[in-house]
Coordinates of C-alpha atoms in Angstrom, one line a residue:
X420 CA 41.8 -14.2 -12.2
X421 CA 38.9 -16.4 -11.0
X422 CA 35.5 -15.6 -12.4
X423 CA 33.7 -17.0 -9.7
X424 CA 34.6 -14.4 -7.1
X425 CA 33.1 -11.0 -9.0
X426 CA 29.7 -13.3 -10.0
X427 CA 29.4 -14.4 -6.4
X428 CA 30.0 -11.0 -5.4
X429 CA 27.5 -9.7 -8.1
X430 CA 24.8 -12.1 -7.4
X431 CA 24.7 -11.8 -3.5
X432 CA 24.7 -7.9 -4.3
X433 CA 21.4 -8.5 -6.8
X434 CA 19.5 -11.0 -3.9
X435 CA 20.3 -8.3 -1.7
X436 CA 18.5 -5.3 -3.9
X437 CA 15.6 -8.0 -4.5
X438 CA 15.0 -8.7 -1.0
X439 CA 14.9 -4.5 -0.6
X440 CA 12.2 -4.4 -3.5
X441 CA 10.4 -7.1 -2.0
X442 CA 10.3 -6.0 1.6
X443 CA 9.6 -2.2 0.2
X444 CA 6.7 -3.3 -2.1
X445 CA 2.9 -2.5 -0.9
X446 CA 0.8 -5.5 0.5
X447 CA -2.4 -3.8 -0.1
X448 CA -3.5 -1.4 -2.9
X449 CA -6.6 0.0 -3.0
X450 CA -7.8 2.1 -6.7
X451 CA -10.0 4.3 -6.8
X452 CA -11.6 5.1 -10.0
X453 CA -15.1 6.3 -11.1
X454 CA -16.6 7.0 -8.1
X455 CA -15.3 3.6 -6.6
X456 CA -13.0 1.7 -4.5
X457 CA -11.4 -1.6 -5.7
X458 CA -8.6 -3.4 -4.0
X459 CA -6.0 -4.8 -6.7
X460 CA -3.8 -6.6 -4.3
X461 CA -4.1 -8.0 -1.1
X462 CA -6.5 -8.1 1.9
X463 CA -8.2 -5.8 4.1
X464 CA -10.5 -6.1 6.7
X465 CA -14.2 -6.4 6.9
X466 CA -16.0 -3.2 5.8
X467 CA -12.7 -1.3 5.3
X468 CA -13.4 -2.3 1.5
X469 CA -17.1 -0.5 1.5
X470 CA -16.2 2.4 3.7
X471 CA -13.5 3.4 1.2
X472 CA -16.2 3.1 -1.2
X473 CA -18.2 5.4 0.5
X474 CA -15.3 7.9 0.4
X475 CA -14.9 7.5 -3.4
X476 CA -18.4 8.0 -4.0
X477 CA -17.9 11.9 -3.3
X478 CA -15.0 11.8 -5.9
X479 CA -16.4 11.0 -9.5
X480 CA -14.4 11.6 -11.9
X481 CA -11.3 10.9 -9.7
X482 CA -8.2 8.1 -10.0
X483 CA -5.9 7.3 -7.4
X484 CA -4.3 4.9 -5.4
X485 CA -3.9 3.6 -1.8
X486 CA -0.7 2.0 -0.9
X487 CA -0.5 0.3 2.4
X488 CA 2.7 -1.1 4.0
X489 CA 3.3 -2.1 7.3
X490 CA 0.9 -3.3 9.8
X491 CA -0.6 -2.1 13.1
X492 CA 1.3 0.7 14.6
X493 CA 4.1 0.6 12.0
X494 CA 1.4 1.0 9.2
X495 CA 2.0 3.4 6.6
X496 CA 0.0 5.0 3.8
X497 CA 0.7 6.1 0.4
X498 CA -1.9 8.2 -1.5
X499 CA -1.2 8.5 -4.8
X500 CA -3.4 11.1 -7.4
X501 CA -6.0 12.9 -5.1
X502 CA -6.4 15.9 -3.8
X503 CA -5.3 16.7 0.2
X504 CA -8.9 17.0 1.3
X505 CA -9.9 13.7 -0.2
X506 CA -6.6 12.0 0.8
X507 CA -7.3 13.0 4.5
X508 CA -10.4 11.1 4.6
X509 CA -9.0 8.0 3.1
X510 CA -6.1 8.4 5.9
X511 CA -9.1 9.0 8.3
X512 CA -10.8 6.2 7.4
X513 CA -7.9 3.5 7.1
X514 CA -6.3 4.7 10.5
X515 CA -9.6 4.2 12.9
X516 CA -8.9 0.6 11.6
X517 CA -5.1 0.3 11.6
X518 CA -4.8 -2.6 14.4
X519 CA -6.9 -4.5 12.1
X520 CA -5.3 -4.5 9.4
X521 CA -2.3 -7.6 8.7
X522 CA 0.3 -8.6 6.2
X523 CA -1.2 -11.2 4.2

């Protein structure tokens, strides 16, 4: 038996799974954390930054995430660790500025 066929196989099976975790993965992540906003990865657009900062402000004491994939229309969100009423303002927030925002 040929070892090179079931490594090819294997190794064109692993790019493809890497490729998935790549193309799934968040461009932009925004923490929030003590009463502010920081973005850890990735770009967003002018002001988008402070006026999530303004949204964190009325949650001290608070940690979660934003998780943005996507752009445009096809944008999605992914709130991670706060409560519905504070997620729904971040979503708010984000959304009024969706066609702005870009895959870096």
């Amino acid at each position: 038996m040929d070892p090179v066929g079931p490594l090819l196989f294997f190794g064109v099976i692993a790019g493809l799974v890497a490729l998935a975790v790549v193309l799934n993965r968040a461009h932009t992540v925004v923490a929030f954390e003590g009463g502010k906003a920081g973005l850890r990865r990735g770009a967003l657009p002018p002001g988008l930054l402070r006026d999530l900062g303004d949204v964190a402000r009325g949650l001290p004491g608070t940690r979660g995430e934003l998780q943005l994939r996507g752009q445009g229309d096809t944008l999605t969100l992914r709130i991670r660790g706060l409560d519905e009423g504070p997620a729904q303002r971040v979503r708010n927030v984000v959304l009024l500025r969706r066609r702005e925002i870009r895959r870096p």
